[in-house]
mmCIF file with all atom_site columns, C-alpha atoms in Angstrom:
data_model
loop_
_atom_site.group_PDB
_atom_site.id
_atom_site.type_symbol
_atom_site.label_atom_id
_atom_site.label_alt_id
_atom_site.label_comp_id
_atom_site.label_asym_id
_atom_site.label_entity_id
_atom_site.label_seq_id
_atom_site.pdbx_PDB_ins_code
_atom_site.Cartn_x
_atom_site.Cartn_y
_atom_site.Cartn_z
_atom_site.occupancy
_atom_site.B_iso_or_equiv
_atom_site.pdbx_formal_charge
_atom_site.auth_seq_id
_atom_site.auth_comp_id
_atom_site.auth_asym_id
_atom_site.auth_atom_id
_atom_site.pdbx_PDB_model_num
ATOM 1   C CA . UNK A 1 1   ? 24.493  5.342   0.222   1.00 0.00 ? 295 UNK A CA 1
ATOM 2   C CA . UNK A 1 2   ? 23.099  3.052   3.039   1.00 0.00 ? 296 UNK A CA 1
ATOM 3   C CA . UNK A 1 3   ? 19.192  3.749   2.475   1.00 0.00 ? 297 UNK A CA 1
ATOM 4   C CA . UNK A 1 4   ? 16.771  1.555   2.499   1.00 0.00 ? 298 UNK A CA 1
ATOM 5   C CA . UNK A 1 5   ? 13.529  1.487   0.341   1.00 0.00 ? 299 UNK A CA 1
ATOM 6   C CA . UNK A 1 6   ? 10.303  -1.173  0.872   1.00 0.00 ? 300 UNK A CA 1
ATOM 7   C CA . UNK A 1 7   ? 11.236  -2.430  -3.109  1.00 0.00 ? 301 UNK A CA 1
ATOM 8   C CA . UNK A 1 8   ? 12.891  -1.223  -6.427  1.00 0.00 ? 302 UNK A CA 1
ATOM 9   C CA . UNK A 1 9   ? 9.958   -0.437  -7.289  1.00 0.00 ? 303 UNK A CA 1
ATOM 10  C CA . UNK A 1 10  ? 8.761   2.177   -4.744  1.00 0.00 ? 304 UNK A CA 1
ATOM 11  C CA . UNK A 1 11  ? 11.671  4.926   -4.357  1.00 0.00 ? 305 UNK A CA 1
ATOM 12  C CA . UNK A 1 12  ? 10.527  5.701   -0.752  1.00 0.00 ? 306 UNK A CA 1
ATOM 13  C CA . UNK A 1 13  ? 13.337  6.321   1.898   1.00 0.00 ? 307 UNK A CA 1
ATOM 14  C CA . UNK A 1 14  ? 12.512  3.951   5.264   1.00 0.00 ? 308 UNK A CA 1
ATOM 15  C CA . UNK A 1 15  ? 15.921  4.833   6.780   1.00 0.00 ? 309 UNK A CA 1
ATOM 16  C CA . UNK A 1 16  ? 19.580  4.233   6.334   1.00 0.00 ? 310 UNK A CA 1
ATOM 17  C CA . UNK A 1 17  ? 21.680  1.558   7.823   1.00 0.00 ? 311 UNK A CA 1
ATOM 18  C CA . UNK A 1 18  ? 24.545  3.962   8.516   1.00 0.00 ? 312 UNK A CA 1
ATOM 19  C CA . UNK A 1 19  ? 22.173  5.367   10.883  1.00 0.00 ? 313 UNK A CA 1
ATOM 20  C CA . UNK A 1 20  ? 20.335  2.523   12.366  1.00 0.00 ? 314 UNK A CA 1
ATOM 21  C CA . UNK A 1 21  ? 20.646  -1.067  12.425  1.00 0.00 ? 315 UNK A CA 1
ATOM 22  C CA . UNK A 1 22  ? 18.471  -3.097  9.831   1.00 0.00 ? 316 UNK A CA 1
ATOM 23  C CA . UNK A 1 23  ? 16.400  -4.716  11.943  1.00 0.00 ? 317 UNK A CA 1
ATOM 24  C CA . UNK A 1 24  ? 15.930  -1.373  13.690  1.00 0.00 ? 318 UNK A CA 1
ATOM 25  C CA . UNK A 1 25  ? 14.520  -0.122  10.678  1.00 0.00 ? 319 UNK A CA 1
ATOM 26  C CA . UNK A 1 26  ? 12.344  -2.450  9.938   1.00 0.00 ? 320 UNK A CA 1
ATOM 27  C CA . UNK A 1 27  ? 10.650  -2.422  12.674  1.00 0.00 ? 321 UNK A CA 1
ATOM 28  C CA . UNK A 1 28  ? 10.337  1.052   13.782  1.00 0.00 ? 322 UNK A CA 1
ATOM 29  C CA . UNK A 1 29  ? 9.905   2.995   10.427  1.00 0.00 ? 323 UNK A CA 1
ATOM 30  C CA . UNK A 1 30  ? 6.215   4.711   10.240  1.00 0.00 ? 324 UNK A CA 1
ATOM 31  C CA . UNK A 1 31  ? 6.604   3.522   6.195   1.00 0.00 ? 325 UNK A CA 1
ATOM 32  C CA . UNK A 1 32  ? 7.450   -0.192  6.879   1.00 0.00 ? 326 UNK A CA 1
ATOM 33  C CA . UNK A 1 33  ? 4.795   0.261   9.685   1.00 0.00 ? 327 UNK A CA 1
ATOM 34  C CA . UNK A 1 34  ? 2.473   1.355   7.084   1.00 0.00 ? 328 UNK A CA 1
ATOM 35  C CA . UNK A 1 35  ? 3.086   -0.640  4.726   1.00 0.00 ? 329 UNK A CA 1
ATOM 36  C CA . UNK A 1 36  ? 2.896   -3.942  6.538   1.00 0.00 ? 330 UNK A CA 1
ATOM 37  C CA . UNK A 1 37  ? -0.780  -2.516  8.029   1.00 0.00 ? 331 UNK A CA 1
ATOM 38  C CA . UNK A 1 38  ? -3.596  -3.348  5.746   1.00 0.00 ? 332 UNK A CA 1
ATOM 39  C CA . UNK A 1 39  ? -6.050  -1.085  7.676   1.00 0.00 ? 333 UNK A CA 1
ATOM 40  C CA . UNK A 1 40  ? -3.884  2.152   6.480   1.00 0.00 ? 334 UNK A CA 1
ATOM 41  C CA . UNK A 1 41  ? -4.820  0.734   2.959   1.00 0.00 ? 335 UNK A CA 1
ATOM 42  C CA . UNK A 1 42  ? -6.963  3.598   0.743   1.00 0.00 ? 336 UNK A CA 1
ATOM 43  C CA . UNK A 1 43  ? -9.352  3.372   -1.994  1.00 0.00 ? 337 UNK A CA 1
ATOM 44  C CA . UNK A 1 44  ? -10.398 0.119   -3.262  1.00 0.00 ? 338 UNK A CA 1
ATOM 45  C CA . UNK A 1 45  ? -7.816  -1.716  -1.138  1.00 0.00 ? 339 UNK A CA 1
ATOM 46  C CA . UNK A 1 46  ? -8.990  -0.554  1.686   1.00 0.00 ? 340 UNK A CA 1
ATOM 47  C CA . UNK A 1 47  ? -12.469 -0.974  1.585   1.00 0.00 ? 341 UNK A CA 1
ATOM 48  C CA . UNK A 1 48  ? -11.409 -5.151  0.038   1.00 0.00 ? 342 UNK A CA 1
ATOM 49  C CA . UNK A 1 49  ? -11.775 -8.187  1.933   1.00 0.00 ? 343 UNK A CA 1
ATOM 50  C CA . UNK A 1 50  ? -8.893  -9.335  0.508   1.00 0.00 ? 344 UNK A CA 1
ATOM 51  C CA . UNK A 1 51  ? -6.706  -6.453  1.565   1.00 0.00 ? 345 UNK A CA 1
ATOM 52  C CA . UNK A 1 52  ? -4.853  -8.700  3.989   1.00 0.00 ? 346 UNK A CA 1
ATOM 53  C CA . UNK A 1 53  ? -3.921  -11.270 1.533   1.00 0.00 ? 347 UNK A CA 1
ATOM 54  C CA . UNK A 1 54  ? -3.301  -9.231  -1.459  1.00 0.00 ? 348 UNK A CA 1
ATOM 55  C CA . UNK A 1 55  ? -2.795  -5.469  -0.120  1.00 0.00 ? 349 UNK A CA 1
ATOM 56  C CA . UNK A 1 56  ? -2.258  -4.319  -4.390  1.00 0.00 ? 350 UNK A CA 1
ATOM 57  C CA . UNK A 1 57  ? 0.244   -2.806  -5.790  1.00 0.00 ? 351 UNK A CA 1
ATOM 58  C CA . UNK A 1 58  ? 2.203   -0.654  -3.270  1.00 0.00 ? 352 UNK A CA 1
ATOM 59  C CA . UNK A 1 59  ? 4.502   0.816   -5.869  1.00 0.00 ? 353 UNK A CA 1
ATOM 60  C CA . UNK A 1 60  ? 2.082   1.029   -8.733  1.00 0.00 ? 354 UNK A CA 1
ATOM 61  C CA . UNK A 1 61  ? -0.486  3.540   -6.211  1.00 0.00 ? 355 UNK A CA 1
ATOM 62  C CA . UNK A 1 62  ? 2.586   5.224   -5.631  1.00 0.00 ? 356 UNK A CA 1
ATOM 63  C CA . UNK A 1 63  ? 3.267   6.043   -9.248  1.00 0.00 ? 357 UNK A CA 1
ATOM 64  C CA . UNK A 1 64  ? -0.181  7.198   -9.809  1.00 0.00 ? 358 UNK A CA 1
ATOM 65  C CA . UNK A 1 65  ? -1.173  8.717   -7.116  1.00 0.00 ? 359 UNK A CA 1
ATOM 66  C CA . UNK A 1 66  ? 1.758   9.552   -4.902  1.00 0.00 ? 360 UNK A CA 1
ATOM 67  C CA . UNK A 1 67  ? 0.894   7.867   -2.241  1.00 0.00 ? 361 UNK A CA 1
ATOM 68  C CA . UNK A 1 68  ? 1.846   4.323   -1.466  1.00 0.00 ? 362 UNK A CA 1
ATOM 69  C CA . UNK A 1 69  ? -1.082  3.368   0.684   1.00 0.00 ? 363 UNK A CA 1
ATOM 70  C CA . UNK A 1 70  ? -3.143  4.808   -1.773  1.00 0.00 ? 364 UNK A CA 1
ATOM 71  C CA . UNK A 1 71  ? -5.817  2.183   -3.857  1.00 0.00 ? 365 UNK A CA 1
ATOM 72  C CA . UNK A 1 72  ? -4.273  -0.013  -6.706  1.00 0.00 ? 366 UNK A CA 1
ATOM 73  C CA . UNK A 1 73  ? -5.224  1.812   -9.903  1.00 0.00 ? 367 UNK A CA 1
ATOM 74  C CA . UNK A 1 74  ? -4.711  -1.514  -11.686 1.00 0.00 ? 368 UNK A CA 1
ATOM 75  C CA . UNK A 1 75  ? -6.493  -3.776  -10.019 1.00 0.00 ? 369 UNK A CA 1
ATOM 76  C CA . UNK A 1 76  ? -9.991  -4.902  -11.374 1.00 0.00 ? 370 UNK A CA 1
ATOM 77  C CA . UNK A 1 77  ? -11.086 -6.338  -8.830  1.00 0.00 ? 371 UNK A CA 1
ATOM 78  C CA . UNK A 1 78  ? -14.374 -4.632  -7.194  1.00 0.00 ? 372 UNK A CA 1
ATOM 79  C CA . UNK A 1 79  ? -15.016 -4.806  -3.893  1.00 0.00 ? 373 UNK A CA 1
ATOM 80  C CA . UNK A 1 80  ? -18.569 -5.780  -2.850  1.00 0.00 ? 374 UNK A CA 1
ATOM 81  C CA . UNK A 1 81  ? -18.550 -2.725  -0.176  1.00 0.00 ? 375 UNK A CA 1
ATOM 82  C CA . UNK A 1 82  ? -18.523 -0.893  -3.495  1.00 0.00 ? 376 UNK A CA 1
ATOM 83  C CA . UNK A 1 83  ? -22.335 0.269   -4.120  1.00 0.00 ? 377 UNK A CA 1
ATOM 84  C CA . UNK A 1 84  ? -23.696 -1.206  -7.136  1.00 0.00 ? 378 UNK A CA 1
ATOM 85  C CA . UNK A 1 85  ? -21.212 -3.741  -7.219  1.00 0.00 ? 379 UNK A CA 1
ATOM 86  C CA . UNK A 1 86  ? -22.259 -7.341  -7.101  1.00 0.00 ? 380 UNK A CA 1
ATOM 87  C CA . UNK A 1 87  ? -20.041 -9.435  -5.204  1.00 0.00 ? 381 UNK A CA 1
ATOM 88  C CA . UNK A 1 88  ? -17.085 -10.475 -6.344  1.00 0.00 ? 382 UNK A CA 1
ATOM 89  C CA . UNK A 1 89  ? -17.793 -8.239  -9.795  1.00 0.00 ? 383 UNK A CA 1
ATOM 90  C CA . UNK A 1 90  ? -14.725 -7.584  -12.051 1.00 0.00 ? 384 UNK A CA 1
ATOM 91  C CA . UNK A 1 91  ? -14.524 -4.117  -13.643 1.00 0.00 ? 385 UNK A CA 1
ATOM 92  C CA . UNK A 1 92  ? -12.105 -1.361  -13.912 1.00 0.00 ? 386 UNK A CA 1
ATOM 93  C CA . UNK A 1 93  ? -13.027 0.581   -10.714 1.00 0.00 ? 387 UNK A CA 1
ATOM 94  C CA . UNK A 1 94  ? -9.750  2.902   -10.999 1.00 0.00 ? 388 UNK A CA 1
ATOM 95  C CA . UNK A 1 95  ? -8.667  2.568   -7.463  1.00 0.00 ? 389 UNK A CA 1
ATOM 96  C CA . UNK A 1 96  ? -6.611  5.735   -7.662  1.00 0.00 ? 390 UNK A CA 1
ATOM 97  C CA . UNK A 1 97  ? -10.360 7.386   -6.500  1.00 0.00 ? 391 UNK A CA 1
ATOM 98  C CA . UNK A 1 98  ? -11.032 7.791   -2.829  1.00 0.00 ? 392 UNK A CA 1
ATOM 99  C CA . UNK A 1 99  ? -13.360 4.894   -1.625  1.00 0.00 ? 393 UNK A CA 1
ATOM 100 C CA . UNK A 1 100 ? -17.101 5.525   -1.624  1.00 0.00 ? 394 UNK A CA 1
ATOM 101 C CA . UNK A 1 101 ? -18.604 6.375   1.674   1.00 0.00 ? 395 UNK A CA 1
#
Protein backbone atom coordinates (compact mmCIF):
# COMPACT_ATOMS: atom_id res chain seq x y z
CA UNK A 1 0.00 0.00 0.00
CA UNK A 2 1.36 3.58 -0.68
CA UNK A 3 3.85 2.69 -3.69
CA UNK A 4 4.27 4.37 -6.46
CA UNK A 5 5.03 3.02 -10.04
CA UNK A 6 6.02 5.38 -13.38
CA UNK A 7 2.46 3.71 -15.08
CA UNK A 8 0.09 0.62 -14.88
CA UNK A 9 1.84 -0.53 -17.25
CA UNK A 10 5.42 -0.83 -15.88
CA UNK A 11 5.21 -2.66 -12.30
CA UNK A 12 8.43 -0.87 -11.15
CA UNK A 13 8.52 0.39 -7.45
CA UNK A 14 9.80 4.39 -7.46
CA UNK A 15 8.98 4.71 -3.72
CA UNK A 16 6.11 4.86 -1.35
CA UNK A 17 4.29 7.85 -0.11
CA UNK A 18 4.11 6.48 3.43
CA UNK A 19 7.70 6.98 3.31
CA UNK A 20 8.28 10.11 1.42
CA UNK A 21 6.29 12.85 0.20
CA UNK A 22 5.11 12.69 -3.56
CA UNK A 23 6.83 15.30 -4.83
CA UNK A 24 9.85 13.93 -2.98
CA UNK A 25 9.62 11.01 -4.99
CA UNK A 26 9.37 12.29 -7.99
CA UNK A 27 12.05 14.07 -7.99
CA UNK A 28 14.67 12.17 -6.27
CA UNK A 29 13.98 8.50 -7.40
CA UNK A 30 17.07 7.10 -9.65
CA UNK A 31 13.86 5.34 -11.77
CA UNK A 32 11.83 8.59 -12.32
CA UNK A 33 15.38 10.09 -12.85
CA UNK A 34 15.88 7.57 -15.44
CA UNK A 35 13.10 7.53 -16.92
CA UNK A 36 12.59 11.21 -17.56
CA UNK A 37 16.51 11.12 -19.11
CA UNK A 38 16.53 10.26 -22.73
CA UNK A 39 20.36 9.82 -22.77
CA UNK A 40 19.95 6.59 -20.33
CA UNK A 41 17.76 5.35 -23.32
CA UNK A 42 19.28 1.74 -24.86
CA UNK A 43 19.07 0.12 -28.12
CA UNK A 44 17.33 1.75 -30.88
CA UNK A 45 16.01 4.52 -28.62
CA UNK A 46 18.99 5.50 -27.70
CA UNK A 47 20.91 5.76 -30.62
CA UNK A 48 17.21 7.89 -32.26
CA UNK A 49 17.00 11.43 -32.89
CA UNK A 50 13.76 11.35 -31.81
CA UNK A 51 14.47 9.86 -28.42
CA UNK A 52 13.57 13.15 -26.75
CA UNK A 53 10.24 13.47 -28.26
CA UNK A 54 9.14 9.97 -28.37
CA UNK A 55 11.52 8.01 -25.79
CA UNK A 56 9.27 4.34 -26.94
CA UNK A 57 7.65 2.27 -25.04
CA UNK A 58 8.98 2.29 -21.43
CA UNK A 59 6.76 -0.53 -20.28
CA UNK A 60 6.72 -2.56 -23.44
CA UNK A 61 11.10 -2.80 -23.19
CA UNK A 62 10.35 -3.69 -19.83
CA UNK A 63 8.23 -6.69 -20.70
CA UNK A 64 10.67 -7.92 -23.16
CA UNK A 65 13.64 -7.29 -22.02
CA UNK A 66 13.51 -6.48 -18.34
CA UNK A 67 14.75 -3.46 -18.43
CA UNK A 68 12.79 -0.28 -18.79
CA UNK A 69 15.41 1.86 -20.43
CA UNK A 70 16.01 -0.83 -22.60
CA UNK A 71 15.15 -0.21 -26.76
CA UNK A 72 11.39 -0.43 -27.83
CA UNK A 73 11.05 -3.90 -29.34
CA UNK A 74 7.99 -2.56 -31.17
CA UNK A 75 8.94 0.24 -32.68
CA UNK A 76 9.78 0.21 -36.51
CA UNK A 77 11.22 2.97 -36.74
CA UNK A 78 15.12 2.76 -37.80
CA UNK A 79 17.37 5.06 -36.79
CA UNK A 80 19.73 6.49 -39.45
CA UNK A 81 22.83 5.94 -36.90
CA UNK A 82 21.81 2.38 -37.71
CA UNK A 83 24.45 1.10 -40.48
CA UNK A 84 22.79 0.24 -43.59
CA UNK A 85 19.88 2.09 -42.75
CA UNK A 86 18.78 4.89 -44.99
CA UNK A 87 17.42 7.71 -43.22
CA UNK A 88 14.35 7.74 -41.91
CA UNK A 89 13.93 3.79 -43.18
CA UNK A 90 11.00 1.81 -41.61
CA UNK A 91 11.71 -1.86 -40.78
CA UNK A 92 11.44 -4.12 -37.90
CA UNK A 93 14.88 -3.48 -36.28
CA UNK A 94 13.82 -5.43 -32.92
CA UNK A 95 15.04 -2.86 -30.53
CA UNK A 96 15.24 -5.39 -27.72
CA UNK A 97 19.12 -5.86 -29.39
CA UNK A 98 21.90 -3.76 -27.99
CA UNK A 99 22.60 -0.77 -30.42
CA UNK A 100 25.28 -1.24 -33.06
CA UNK A 101 28.59 0.29 -32.30
Amino acid sequence: VGDVSPSGFLPLVAGNVRRAPLTAIYRDSPLLQDLRSADRLGGNCGICEYRSLCGGSRARAFAMTGDPLAGDPGCSYVPPAVPGAGAGAIGAWGGARPAPR
